[in-house]
PDB file of C-alpha atoms in Angstrom:
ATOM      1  CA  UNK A  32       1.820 -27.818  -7.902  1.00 61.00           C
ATOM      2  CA  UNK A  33      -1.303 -26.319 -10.330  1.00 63.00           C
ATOM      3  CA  UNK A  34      -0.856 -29.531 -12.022  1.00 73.00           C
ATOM      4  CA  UNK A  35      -1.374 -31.905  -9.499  1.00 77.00           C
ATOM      5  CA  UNK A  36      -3.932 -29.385  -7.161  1.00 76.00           C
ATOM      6  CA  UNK A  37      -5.891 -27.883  -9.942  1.00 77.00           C
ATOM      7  CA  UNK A  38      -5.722 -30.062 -13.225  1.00 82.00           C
ATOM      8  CA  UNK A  39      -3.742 -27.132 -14.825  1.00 78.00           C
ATOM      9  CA  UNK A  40      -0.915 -25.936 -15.964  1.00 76.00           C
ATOM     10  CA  UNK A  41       0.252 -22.055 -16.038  1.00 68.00           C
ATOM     11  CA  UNK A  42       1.314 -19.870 -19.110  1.00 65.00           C
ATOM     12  CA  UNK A  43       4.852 -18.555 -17.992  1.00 55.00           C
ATOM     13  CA  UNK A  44       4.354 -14.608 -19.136  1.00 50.00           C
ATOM     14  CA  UNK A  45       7.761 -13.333 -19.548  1.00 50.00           C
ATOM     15  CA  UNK A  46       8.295  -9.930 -17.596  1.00 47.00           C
ATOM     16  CA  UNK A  47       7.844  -6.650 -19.269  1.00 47.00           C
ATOM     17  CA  UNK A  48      11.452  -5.832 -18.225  1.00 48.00           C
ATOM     18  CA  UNK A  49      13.005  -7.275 -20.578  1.00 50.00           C
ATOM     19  CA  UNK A  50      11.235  -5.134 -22.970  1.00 49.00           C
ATOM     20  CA  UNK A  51      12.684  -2.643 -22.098  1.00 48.00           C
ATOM     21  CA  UNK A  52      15.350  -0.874 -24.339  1.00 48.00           C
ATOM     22  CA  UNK A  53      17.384   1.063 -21.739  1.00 44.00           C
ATOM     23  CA  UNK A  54      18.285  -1.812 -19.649  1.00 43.00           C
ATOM     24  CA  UNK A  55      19.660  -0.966 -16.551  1.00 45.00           C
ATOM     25  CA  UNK A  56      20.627   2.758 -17.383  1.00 52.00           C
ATOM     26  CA  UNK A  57      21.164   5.375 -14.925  1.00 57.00           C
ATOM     27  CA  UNK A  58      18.941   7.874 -14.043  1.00 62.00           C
ATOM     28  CA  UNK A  59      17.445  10.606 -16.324  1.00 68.00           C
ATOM     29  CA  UNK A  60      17.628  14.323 -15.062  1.00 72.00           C
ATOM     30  CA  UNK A  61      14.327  15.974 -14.688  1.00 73.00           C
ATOM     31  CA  UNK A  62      13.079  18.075 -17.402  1.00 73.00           C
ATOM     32  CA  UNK A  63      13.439  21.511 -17.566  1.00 80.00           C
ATOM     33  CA  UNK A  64      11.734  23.866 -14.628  1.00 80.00           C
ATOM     34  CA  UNK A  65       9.339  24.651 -17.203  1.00 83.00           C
ATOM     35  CA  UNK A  66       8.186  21.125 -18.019  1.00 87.00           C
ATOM     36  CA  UNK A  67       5.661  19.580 -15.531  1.00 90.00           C
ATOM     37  CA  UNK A  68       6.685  16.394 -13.668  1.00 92.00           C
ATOM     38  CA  UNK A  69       5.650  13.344 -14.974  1.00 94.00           C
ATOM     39  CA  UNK A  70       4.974  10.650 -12.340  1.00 95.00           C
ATOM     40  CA  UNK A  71       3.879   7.362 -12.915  1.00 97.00           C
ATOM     41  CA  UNK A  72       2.235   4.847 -10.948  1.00 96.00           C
ATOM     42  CA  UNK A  73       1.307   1.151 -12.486  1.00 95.00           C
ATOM     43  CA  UNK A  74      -0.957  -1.476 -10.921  1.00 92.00           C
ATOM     44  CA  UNK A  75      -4.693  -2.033 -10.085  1.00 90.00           C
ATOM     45  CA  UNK A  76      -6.413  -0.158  -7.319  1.00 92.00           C
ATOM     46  CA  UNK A  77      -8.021  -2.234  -4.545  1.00 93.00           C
ATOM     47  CA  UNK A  78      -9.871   0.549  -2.671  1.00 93.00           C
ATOM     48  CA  UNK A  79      -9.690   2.432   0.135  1.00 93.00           C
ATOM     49  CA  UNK A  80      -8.463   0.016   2.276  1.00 92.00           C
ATOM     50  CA  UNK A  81      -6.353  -1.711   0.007  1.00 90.00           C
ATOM     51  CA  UNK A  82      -2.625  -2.058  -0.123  1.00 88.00           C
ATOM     52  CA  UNK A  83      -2.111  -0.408  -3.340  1.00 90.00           C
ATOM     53  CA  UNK A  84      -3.134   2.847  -2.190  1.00 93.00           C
ATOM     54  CA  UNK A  85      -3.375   5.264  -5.429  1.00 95.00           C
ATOM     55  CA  UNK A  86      -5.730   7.053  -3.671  1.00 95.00           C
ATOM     56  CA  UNK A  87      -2.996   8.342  -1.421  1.00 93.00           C
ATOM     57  CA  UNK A  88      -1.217   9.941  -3.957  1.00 94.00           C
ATOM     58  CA  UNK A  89      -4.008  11.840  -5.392  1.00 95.00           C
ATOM     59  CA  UNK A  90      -4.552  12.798  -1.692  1.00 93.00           C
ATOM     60  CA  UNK A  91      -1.142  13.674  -1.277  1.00 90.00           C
ATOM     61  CA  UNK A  92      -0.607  15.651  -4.207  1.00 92.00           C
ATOM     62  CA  UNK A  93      -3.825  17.751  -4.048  1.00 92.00           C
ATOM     63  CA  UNK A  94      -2.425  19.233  -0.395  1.00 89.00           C
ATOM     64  CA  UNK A  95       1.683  19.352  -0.989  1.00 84.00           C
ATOM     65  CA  UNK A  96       2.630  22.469  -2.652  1.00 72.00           C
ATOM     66  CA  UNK A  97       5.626  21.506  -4.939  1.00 79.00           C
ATOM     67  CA  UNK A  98       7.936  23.819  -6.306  1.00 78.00           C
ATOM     68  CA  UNK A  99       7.033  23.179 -10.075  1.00 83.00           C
ATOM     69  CA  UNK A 100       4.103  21.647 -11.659  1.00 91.00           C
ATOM     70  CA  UNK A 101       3.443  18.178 -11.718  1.00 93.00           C
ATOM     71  CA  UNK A 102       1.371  15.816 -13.747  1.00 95.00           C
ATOM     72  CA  UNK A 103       0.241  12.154 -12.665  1.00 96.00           C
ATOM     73  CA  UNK A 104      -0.353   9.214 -14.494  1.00 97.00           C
ATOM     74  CA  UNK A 105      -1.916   6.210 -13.126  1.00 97.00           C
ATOM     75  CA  UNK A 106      -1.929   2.964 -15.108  1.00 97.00           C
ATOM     76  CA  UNK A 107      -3.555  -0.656 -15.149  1.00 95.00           C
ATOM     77  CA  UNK A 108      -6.702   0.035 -13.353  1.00 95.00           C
ATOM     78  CA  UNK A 109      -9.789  -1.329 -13.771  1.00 95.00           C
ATOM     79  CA  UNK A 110     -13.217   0.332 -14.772  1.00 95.00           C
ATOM     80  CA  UNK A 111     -14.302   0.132 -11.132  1.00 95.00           C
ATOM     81  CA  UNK A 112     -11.224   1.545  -9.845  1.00 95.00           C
ATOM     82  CA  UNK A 113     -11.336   4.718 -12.696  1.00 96.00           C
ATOM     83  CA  UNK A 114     -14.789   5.352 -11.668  1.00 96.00           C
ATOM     84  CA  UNK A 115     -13.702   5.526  -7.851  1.00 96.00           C
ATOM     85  CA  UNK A 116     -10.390   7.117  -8.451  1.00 97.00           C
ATOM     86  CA  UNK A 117     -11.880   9.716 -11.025  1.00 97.00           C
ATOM     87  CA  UNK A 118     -14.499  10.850  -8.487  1.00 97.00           C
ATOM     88  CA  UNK A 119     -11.660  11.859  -5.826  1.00 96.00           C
ATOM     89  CA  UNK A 120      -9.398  13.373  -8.792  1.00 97.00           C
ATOM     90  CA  UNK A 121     -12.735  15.485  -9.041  1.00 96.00           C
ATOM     91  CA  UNK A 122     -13.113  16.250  -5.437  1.00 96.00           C
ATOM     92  CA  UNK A 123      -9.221  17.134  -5.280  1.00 94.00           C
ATOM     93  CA  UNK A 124      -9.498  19.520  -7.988  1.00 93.00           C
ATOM     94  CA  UNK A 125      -6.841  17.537 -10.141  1.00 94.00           C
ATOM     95  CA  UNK A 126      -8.256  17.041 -12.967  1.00 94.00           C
ATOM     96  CA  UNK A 127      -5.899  18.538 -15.292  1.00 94.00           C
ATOM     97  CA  UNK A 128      -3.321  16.891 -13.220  1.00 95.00           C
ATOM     98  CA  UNK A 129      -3.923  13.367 -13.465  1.00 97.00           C
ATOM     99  CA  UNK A 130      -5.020  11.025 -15.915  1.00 97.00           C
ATOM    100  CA  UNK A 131      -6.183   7.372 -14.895  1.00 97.00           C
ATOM    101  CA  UNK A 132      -5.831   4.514 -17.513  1.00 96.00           C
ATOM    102  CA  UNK A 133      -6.779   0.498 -17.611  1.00 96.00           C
ATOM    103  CA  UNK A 134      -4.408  -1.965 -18.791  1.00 94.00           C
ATOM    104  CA  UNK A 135      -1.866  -1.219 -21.580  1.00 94.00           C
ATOM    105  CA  UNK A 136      -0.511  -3.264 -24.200  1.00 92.00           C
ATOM    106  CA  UNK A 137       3.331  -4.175 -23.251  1.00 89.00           C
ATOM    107  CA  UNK A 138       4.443  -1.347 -26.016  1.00 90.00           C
ATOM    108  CA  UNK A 139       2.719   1.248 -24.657  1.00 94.00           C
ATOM    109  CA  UNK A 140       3.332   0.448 -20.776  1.00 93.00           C
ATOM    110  CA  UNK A 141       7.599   0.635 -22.167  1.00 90.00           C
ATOM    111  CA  UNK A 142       6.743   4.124 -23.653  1.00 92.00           C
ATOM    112  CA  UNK A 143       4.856   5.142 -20.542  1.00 95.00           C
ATOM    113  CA  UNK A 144       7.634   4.248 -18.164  1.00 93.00           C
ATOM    114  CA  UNK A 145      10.273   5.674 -20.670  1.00 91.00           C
ATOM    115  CA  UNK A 146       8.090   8.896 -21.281  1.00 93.00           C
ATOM    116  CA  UNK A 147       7.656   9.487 -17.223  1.00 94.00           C
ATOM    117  CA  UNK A 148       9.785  11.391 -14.925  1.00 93.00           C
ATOM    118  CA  UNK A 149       9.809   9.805 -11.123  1.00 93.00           C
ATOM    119  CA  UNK A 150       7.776   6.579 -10.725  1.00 94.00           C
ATOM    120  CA  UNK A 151       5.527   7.220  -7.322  1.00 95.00           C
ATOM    121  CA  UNK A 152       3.670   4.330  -4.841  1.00 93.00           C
ATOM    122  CA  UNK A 153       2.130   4.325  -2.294  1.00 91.00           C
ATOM    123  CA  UNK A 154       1.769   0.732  -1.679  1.00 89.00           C
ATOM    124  CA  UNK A 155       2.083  -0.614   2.136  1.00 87.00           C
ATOM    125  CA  UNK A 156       3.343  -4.347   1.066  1.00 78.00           C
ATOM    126  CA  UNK A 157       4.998  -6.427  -1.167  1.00 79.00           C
ATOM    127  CA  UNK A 158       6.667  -9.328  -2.006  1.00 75.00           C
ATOM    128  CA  UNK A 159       8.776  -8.373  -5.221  1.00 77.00           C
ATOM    129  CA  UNK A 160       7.537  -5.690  -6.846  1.00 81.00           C
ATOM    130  CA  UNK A 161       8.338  -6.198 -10.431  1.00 83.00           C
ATOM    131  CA  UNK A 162       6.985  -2.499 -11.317  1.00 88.00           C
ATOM    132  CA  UNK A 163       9.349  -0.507  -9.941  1.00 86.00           C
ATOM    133  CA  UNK A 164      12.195  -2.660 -11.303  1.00 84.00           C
ATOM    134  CA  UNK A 165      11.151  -2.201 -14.959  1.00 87.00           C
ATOM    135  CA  UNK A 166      10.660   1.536 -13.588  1.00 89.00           C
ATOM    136  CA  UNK A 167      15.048   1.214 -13.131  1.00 86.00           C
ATOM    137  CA  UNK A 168      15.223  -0.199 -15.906  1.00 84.00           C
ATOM    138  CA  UNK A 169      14.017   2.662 -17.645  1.00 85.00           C
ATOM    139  CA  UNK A 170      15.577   5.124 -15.689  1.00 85.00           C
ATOM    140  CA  UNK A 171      13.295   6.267 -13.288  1.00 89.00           C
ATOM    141  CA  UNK A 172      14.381   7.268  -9.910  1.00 91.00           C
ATOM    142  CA  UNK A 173      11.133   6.408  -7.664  1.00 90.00           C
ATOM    143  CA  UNK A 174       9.767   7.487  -4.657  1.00 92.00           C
ATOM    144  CA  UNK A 175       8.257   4.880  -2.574  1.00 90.00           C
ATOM    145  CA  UNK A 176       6.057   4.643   0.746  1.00 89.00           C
ATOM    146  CA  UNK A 177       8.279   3.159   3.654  1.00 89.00           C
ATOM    147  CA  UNK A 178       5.890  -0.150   4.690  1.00 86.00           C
ATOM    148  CA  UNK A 179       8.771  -1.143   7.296  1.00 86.00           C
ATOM    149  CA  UNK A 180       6.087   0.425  10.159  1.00 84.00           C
ATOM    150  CA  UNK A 181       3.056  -1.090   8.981  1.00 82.00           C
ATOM    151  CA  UNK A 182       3.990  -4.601   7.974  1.00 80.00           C
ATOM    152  CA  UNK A 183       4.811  -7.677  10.450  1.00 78.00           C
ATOM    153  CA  UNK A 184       7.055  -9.755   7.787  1.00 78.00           C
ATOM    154  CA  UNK A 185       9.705  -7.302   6.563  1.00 72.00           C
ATOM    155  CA  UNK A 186       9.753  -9.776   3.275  1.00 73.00           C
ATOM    156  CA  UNK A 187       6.823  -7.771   2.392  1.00 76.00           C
ATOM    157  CA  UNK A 188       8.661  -4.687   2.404  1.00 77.00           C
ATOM    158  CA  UNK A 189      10.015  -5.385  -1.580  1.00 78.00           C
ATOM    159  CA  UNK A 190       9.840  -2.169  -2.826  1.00 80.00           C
ATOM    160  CA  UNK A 191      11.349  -0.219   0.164  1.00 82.00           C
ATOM    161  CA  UNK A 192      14.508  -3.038   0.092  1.00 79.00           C
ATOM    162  CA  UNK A 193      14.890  -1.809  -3.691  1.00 80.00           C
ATOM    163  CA  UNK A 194      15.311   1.648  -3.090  1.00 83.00           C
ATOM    164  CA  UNK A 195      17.677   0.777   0.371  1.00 81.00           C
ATOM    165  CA  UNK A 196      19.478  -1.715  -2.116  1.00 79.00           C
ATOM    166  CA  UNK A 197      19.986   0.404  -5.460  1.00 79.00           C
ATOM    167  CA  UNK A 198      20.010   4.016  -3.773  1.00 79.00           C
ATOM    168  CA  UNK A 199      17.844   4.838  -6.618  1.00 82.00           C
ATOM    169  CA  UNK A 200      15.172   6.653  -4.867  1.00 86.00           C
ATOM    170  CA  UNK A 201      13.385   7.692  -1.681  1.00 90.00           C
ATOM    171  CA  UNK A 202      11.362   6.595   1.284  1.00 89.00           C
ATOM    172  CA  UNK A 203       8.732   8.676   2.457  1.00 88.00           C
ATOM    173  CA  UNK A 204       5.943   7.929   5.323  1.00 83.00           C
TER     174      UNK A 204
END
């Protein structure tokens, strides 16, 4: 298809998944009551009205009062998006609490999923989701936004369908 439409043909970049050293293990008890949460998020921002919706989280977090301390870390956003996102981390009073970070090399995007906790979204659509599947694969239990009420084409709905599918995490609205 880019071939014949475009004149091109596509590198094929293998998925970070299979990076991954703890294929396909179970998932990791939380820390000790003394050790904040780690939560991780990975993927670009594309703003407020987005689908990806980090913004929500930083939202959400700043008003929930959760039983132990938490710390949030999102990952693979742009400058743009860091200078947006950092201003409400600001405005939330969070800034101990989250750290925003650009892309990361494929190393040190394993270590960040294998060094996190619960791996949080709050994105409204999908069509696979490859994220939260390399977050399994290391473990992670993740909590997800349930897009089944805002989407028309439940194919879009990838990342609630994994948690329904592999009981591995939660829906939340």
């Amino acid at each position: 298809y880019y071939q014949n439409k475009y004149g091109i043909l596509p590198e094929v970049i293998p998925d970070i998944i299979s990076l991954i050293p703890t294929e396909y293990s179970k998932p990791r008890s939380l820390p000790s009551k003394k050790i904040p949460i780690r939560f991780l998020s990975v993927g670009y921002w594309d703003g407020f009205k987005g689908r990806k919706r980090q913004h929500i989280l930083i939202d959400f977090l700043s008003k929930v009062s959760l039983s132990r301390d938490f710390h949030l870390e999102l990952i693979g956003l742009d400058d743009d998006g860091i200078v947006e996102l950092k201003k409400l981390v600001a405005e939330s009073k969070l800034n101990q609490k989250v750290t925003l970070s650009g892309v990361l090399s494929k190393e040190d995007l394993i270590n960040k999923y294998l060094a996190s906790d619960i791996y949080l979204t709050a994105t409204t659509y999908e069509g696979f989701y490859r994220q939260i599947v390399e977050a399994f694969s290391a473990g992670l239990p993740a909590i997800v936004y349930d897009s089944r009420m805002v989407v028309s084409d439940f194919s879009q709905c990838a990342t609630v369908y994994h948690i329904l599918n592999s009981e591995a995490g939660e829906l939340y609205h």
